PDB file of C-alpha atoms and ligand atoms in Angstrom:
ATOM      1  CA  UNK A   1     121.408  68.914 126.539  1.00 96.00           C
ATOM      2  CA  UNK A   2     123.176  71.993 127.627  1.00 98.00           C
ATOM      3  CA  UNK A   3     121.355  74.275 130.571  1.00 98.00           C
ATOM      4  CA  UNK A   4     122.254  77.366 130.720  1.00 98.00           C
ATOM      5  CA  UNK A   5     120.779  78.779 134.200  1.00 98.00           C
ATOM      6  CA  UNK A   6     120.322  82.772 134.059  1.00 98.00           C
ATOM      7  CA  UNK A   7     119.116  85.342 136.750  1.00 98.00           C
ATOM      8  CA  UNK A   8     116.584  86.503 135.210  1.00 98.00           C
ATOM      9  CA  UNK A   9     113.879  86.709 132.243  1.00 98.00           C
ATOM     10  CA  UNK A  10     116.500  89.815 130.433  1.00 98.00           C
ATOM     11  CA  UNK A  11     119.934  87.334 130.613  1.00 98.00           C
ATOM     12  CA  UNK A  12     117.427  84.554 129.503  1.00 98.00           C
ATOM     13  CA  UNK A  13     116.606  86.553 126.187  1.00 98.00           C
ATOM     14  CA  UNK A  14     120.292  88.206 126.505  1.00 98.00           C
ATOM     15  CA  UNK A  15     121.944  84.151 126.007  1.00 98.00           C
ATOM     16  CA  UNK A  16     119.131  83.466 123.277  1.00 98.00           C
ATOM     17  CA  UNK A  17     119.488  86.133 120.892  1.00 98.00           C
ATOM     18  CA  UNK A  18     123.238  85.759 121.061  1.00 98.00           C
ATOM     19  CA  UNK A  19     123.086  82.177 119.483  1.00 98.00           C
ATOM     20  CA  UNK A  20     120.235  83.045 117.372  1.00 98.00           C
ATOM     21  CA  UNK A  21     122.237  86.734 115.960  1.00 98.00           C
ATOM     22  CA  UNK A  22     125.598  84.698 115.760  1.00 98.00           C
ATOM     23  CA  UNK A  23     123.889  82.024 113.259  1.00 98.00           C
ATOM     24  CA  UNK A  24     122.176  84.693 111.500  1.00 98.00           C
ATOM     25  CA  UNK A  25     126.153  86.910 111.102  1.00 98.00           C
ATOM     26  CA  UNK A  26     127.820  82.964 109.985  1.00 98.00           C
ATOM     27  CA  UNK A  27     124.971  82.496 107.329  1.00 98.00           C
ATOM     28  CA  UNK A  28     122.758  85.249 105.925  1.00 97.00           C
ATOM     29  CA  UNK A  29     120.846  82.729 104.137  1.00 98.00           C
ATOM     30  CA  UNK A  30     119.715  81.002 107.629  1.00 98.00           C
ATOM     31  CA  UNK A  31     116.893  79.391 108.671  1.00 98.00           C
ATOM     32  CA  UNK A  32     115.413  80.054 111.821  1.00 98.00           C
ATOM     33  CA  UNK A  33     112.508  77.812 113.280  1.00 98.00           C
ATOM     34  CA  UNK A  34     110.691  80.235 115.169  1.00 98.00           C
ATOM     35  CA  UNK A  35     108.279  80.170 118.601  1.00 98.00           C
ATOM     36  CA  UNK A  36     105.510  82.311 119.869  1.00 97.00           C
ATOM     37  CA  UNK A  37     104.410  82.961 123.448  1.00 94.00           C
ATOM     38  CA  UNK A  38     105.459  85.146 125.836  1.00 95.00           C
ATOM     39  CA  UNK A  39     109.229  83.580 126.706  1.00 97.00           C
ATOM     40  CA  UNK A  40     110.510  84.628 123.557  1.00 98.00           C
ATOM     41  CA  UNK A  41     109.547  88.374 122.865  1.00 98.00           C
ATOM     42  CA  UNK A  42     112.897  89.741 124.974  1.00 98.00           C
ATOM     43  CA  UNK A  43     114.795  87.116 122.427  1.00 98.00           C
ATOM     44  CA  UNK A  44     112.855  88.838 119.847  1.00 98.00           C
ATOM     45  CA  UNK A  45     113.160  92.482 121.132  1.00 98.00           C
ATOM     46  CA  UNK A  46     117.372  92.111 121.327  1.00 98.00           C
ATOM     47  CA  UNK A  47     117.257  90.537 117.842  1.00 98.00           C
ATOM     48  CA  UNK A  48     115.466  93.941 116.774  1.00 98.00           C
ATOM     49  CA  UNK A  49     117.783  95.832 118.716  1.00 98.00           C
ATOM     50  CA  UNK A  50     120.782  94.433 117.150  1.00 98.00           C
ATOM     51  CA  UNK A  51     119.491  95.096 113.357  1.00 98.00           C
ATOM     52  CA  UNK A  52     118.943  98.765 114.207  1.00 98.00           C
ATOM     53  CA  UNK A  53     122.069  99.295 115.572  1.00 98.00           C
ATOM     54  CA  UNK A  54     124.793  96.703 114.413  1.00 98.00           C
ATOM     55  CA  UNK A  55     122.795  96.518 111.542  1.00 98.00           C
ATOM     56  CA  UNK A  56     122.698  92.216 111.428  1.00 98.00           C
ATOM     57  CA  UNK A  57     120.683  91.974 107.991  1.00 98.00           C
ATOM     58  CA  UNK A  58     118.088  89.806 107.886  1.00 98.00           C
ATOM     59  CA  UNK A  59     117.514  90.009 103.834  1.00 98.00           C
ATOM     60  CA  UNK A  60     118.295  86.130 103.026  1.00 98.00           C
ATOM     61  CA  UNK A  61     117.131  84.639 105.805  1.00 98.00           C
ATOM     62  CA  UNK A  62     114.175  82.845 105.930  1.00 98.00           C
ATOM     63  CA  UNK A  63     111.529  81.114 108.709  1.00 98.00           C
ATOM     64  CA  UNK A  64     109.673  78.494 109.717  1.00 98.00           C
ATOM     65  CA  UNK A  65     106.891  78.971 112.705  1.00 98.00           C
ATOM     66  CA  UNK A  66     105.981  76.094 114.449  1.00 98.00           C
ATOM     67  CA  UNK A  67     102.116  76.194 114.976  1.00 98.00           C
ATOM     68  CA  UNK A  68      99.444  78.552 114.895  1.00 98.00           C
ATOM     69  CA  UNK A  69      95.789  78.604 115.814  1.00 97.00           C
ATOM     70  CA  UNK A  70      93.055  77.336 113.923  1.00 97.00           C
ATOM     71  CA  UNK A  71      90.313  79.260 113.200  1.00 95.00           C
ATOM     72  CA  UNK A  72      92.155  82.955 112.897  1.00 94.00           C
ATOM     73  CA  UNK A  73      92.646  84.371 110.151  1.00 94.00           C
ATOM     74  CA  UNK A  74      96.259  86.196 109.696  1.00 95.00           C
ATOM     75  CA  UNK A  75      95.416  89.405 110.738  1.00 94.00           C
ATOM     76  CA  UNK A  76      93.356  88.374 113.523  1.00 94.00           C
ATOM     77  CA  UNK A  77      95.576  90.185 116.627  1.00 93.00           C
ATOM     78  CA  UNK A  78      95.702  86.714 118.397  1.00 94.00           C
ATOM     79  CA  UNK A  79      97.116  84.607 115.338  1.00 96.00           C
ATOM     80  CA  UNK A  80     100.509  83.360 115.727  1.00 97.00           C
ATOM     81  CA  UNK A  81     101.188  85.494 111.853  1.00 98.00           C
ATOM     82  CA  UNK A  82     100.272  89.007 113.671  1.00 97.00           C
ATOM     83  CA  UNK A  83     102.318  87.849 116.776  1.00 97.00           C
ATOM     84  CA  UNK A  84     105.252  87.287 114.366  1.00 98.00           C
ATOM     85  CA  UNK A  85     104.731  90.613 112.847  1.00 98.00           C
ATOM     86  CA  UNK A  86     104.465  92.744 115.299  1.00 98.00           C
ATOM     87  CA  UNK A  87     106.895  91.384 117.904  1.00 98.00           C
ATOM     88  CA  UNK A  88     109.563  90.423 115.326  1.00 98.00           C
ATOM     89  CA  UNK A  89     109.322  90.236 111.146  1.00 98.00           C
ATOM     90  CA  UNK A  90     108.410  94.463 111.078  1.00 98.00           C
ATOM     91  CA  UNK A  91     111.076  95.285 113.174  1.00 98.00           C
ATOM     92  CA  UNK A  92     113.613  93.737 110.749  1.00 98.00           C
ATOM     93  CA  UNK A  93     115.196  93.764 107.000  1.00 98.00           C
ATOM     94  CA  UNK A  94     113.322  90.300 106.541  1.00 98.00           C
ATOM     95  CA  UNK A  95     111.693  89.747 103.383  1.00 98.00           C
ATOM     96  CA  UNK A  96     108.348  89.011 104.876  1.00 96.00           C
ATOM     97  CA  UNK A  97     107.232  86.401 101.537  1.00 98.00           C
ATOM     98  CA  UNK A  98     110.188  84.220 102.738  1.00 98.00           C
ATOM     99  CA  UNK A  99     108.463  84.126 106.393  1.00 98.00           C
ATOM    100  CA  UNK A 100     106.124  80.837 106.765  1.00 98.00           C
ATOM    101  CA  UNK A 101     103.864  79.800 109.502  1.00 98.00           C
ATOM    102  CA  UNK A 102     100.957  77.169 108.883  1.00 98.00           C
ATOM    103  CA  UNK A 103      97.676  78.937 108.214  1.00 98.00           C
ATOM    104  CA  UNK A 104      95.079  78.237 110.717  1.00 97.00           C
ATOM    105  CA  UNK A 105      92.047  79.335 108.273  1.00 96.00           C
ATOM    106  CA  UNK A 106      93.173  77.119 105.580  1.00 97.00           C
ATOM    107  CA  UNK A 107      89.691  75.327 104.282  1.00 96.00           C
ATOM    108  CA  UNK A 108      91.158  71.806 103.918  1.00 98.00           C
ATOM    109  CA  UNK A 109      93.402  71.459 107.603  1.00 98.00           C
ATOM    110  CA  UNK A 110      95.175  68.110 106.051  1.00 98.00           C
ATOM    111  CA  UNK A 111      96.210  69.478 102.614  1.00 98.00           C
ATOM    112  CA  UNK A 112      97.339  72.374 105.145  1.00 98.00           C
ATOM    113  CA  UNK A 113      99.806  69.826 107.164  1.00 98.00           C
ATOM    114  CA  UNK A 114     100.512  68.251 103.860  1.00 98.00           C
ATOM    115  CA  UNK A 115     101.702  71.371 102.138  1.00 98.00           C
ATOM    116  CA  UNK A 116     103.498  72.303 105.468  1.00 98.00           C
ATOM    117  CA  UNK A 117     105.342  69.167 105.577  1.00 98.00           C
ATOM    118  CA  UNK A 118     106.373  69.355 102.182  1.00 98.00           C
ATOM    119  CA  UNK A 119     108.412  73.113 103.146  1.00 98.00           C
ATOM    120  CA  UNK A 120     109.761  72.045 106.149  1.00 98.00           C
ATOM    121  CA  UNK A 121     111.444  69.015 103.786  1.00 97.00           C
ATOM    122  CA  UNK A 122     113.411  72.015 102.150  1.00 97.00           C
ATOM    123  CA  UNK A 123     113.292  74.343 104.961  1.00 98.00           C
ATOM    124  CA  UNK A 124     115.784  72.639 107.726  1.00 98.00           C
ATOM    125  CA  UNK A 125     116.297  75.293 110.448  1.00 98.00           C
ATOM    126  CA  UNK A 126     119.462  76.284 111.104  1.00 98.00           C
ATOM    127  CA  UNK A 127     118.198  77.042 114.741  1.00 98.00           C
ATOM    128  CA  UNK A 128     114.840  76.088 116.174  1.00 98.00           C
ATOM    129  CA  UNK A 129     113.774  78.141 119.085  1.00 98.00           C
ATOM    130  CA  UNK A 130     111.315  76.625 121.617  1.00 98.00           C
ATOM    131  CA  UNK A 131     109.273  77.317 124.653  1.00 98.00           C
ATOM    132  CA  UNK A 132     108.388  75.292 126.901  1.00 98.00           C
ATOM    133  CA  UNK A 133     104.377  74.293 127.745  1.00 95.00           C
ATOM    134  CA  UNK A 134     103.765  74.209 132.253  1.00 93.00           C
ATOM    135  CA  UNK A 135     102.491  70.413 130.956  1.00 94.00           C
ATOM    136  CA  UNK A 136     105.661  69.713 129.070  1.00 97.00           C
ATOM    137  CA  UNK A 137     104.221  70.655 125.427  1.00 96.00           C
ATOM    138  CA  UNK A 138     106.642  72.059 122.496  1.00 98.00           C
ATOM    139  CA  UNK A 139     104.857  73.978 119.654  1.00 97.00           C
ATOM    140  CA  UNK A 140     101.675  72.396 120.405  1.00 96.00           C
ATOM    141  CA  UNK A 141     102.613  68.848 120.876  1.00 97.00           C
ATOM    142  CA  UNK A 142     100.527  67.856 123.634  1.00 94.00           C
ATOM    143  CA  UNK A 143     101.537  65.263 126.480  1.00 96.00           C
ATOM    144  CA  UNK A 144     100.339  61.698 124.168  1.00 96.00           C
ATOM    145  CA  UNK A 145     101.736  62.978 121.009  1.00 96.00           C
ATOM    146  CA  UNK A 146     103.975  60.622 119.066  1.00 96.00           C
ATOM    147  CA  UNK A 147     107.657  60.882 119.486  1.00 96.00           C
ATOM    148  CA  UNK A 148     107.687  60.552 115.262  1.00 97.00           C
ATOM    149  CA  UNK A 149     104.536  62.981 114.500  1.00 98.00           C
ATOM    150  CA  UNK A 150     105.054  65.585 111.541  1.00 98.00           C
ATOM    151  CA  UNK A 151     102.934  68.685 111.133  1.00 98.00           C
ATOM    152  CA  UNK A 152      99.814  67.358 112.260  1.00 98.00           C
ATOM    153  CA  UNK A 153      95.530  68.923 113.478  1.00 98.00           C
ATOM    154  CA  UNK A 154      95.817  69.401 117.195  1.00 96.00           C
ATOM    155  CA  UNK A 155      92.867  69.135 119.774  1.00 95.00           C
ATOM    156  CA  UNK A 156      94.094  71.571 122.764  1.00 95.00           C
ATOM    157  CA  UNK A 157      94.220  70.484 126.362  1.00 92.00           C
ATOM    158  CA  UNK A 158      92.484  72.271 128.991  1.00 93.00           C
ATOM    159  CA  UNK A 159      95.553  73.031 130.772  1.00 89.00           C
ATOM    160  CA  UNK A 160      96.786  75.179 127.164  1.00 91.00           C
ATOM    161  CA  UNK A 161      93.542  76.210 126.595  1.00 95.00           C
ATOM    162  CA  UNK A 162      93.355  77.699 130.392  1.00 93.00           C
ATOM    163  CA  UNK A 163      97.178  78.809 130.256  1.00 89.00           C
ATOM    164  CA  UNK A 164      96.823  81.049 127.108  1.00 90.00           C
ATOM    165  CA  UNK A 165      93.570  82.527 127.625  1.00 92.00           C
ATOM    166  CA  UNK A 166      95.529  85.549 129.491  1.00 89.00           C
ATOM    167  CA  UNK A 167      96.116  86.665 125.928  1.00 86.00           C
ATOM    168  CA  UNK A 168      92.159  86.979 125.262  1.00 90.00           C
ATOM    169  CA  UNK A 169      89.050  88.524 126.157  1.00 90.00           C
ATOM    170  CA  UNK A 170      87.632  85.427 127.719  1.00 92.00           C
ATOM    171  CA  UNK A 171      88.559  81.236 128.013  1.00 95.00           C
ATOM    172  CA  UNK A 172      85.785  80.953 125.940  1.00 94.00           C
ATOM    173  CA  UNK A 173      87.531  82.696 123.063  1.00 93.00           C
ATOM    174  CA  UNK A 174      90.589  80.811 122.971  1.00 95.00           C
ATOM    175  CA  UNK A 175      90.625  78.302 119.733  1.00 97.00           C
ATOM    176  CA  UNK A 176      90.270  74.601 120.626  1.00 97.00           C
ATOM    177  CA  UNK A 177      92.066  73.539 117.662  1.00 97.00           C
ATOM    178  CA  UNK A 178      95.842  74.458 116.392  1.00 97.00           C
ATOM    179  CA  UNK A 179      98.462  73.313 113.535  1.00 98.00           C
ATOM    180  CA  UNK A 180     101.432  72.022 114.769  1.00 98.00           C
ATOM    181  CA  UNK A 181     104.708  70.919 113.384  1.00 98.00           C
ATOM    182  CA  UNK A 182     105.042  67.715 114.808  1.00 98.00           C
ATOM    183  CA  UNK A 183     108.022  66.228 116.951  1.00 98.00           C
ATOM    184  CA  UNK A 184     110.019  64.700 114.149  1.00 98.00           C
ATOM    185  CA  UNK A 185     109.789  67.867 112.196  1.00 98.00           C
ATOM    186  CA  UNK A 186     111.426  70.020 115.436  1.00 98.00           C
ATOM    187  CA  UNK A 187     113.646  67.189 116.126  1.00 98.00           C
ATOM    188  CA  UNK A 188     114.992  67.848 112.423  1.00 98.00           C
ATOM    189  CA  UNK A 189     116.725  71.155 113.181  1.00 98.00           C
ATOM    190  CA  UNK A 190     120.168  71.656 112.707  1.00 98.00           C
ATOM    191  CA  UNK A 191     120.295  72.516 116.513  1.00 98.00           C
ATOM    192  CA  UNK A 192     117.602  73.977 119.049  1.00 98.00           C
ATOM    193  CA  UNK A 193     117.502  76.544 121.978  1.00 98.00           C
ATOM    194  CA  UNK A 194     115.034  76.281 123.858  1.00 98.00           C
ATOM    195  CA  UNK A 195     114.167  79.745 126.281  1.00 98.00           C
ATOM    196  CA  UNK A 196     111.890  78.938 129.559  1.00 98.00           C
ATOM    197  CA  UNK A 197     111.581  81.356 132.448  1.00 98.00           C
ATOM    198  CA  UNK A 198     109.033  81.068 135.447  1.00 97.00           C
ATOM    199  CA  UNK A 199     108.139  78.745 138.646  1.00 97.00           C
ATOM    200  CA  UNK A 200     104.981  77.251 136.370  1.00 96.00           C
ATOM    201  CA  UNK A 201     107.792  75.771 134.016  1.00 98.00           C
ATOM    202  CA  UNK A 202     109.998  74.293 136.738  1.00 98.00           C
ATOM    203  CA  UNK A 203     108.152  71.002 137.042  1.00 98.00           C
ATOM    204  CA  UNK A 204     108.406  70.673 132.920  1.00 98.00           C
ATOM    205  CA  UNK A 205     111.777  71.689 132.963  1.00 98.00           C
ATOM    206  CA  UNK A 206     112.644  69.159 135.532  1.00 98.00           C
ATOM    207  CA  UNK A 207     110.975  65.992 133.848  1.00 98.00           C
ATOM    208  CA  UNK A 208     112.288  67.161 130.240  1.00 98.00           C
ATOM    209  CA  UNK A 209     116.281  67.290 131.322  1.00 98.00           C
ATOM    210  CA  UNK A 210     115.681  64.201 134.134  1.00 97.00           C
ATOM    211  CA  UNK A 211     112.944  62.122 133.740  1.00 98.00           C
ATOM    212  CA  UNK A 212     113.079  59.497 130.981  1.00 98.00           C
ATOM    213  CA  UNK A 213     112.086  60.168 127.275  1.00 98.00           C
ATOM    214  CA  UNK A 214     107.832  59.582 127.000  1.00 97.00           C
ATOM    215  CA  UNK A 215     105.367  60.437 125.035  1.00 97.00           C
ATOM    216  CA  UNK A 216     103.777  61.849 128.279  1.00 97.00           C
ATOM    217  CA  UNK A 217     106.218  64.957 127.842  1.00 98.00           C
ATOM    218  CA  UNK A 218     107.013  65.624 124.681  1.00 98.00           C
ATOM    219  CA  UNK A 219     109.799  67.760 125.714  1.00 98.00           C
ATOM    220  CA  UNK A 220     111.561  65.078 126.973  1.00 98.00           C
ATOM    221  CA  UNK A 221     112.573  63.760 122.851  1.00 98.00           C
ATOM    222  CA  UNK A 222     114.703  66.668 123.048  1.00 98.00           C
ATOM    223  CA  UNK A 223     116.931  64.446 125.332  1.00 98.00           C
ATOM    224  CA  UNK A 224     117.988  62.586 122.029  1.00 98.00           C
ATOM    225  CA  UNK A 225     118.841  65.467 119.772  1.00 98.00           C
ATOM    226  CA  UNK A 226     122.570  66.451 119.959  1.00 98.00           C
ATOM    227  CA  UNK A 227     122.723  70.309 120.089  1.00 98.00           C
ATOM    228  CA  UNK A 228     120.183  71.657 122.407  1.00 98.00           C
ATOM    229  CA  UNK A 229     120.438  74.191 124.735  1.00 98.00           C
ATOM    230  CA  UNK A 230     118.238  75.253 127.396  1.00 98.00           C
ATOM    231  CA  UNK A 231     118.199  78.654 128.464  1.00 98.00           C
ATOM    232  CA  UNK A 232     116.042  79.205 131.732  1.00 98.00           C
ATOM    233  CA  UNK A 233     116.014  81.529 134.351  1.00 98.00           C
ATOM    234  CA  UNK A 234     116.386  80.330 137.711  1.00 98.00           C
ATOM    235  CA  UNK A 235     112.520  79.963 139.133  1.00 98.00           C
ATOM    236  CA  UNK A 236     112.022  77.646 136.098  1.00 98.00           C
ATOM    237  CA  UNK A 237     115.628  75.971 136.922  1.00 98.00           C
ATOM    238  CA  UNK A 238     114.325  75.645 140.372  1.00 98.00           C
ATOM    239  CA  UNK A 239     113.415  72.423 140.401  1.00 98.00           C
ATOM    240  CA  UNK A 240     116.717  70.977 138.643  1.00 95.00           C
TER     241      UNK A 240
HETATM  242  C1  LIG B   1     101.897  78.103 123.359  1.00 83.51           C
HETATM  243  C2  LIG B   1     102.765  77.857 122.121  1.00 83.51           C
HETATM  244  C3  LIG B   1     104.081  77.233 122.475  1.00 83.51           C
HETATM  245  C4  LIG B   1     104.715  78.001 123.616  1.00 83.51           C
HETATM  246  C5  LIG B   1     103.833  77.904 124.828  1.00 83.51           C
HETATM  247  C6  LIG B   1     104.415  78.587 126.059  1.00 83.51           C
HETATM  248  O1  LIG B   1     101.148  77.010 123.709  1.00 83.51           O
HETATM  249  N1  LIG B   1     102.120  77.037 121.146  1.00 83.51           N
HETATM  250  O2  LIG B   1     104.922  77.212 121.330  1.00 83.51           O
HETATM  251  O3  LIG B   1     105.982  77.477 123.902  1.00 83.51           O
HETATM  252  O4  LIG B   1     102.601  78.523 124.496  1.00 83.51           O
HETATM  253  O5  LIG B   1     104.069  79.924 126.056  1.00 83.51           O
HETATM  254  P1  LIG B   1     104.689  81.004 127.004  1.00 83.51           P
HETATM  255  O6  LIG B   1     106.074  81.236 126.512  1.00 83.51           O
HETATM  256  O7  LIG B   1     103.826  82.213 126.810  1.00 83.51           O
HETATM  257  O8  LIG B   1     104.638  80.466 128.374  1.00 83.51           O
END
């Protein structure tokens, strides 16, 4: 694992969309595994940036999301598809048909996983970006989640549940349920950067880069993939 500690939240997204645009310039047919939440939107924001004014085409590329709620619908404003949209895919050349995210209002969830499984087998990211979970998740893979789990019905924890409620009205509004790729699927990428900023992380970071490889925090797998890098700012590297 490679850590890359920054100053701040900007350098954080500064490092990440550097790796990310320099995959994207080598291949215009890339694919990028892609992350919601709140630690990649300056990532996201610099990628935009770029495109408008170095003009880094995003026509061939294509992407793979790793989870989204279940329950919403895509247009629903706290889906992981209109989080995509508005904080990335519209601000870019992509062609949005080649953009792919599990859909959380499928009717039958396993044919869902299956068919999601079945694309990720000919969708290999190029680059996967992460965040990071305060109790160690990736994509939704909560602490007790198999090290070899593919896309996959998730029940949420309390701790998510109560972590991304800030995004909604109330707790109470805050899916209990999610599609997630699994841990074999992320593990899969070509290579992975990971962006993680704030002191909430630091105990997450700390037991994904030190403490030993368990199911207990699924982060830690990422321990036995060969090309990841960590990018995190220095309250979440605090603890390192
Ligand atoms: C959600 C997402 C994860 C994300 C995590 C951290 O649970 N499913 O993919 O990494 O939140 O979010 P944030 O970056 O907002 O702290």
């Amino acid at each position: 694992m490679k850590i890359i500690v920054t100053e701040n939240y900007e350098e954080m997204s500064q490092k990440a969309s550097e790796i990310i645009i320099g995959i994207v310039k080598n291949n215009p047919n890339a694919v990028l595994g892609l992350a919601t939440g709140t630690s990649p939107i300056g990532t996201y924001q610099n990628m935009i940036k770029d495109h408008k004014e170095n003009g880094t085409s995003y026509k061939n590329v294509s992407t793979v999301n790793l989870d989204e709620y279940v329950g919403l619908t895509a247009d629903h404003d706290q889906s992981y598809a209109y989080f995509m949209r508005k904080n990335l895919f519209d601000g870019l050349d992509i062609d949005q048909t080649n953009t792919n995210l599990p859909c959380g209002s499928a009717k039958d969830l396993k044919a869902e996983c299956d068919r999601y499984n079945a694309l990720l087998a000919k969708k290999v990211p190029d680059v996967q970006v992460l965040g990071l979970g305060s109790n160690g998740h990736i994509g939704f893979n909560e602490p007790g989640t198999p090290i070899d789990s593919v896309t996959h019905l998730v029940d949420l924890t309390e701790s998510t549940i109560k972590d991304n409620s800030r995004l909604f009205a109330s707790v109470d509004e805050v899916p209990r349920q999610a599609l997630s790729m699994g841990i074999k699927n992320i593990m899969q990428a070509k290579s992975i950067v990971m962006v993680v900023s704030g002191k909430n992380k630091a105990a997450a970071v700390k037991g994904m880069v030190n403490g030993a490889v368990t199911p207990d925090l699924p982060a830690s797998a990422l321990q036995l993939h060969p090309f990841v890098t960590v990018i995190c700012d220095k309250d979440a590297a605090s603890l390192l």
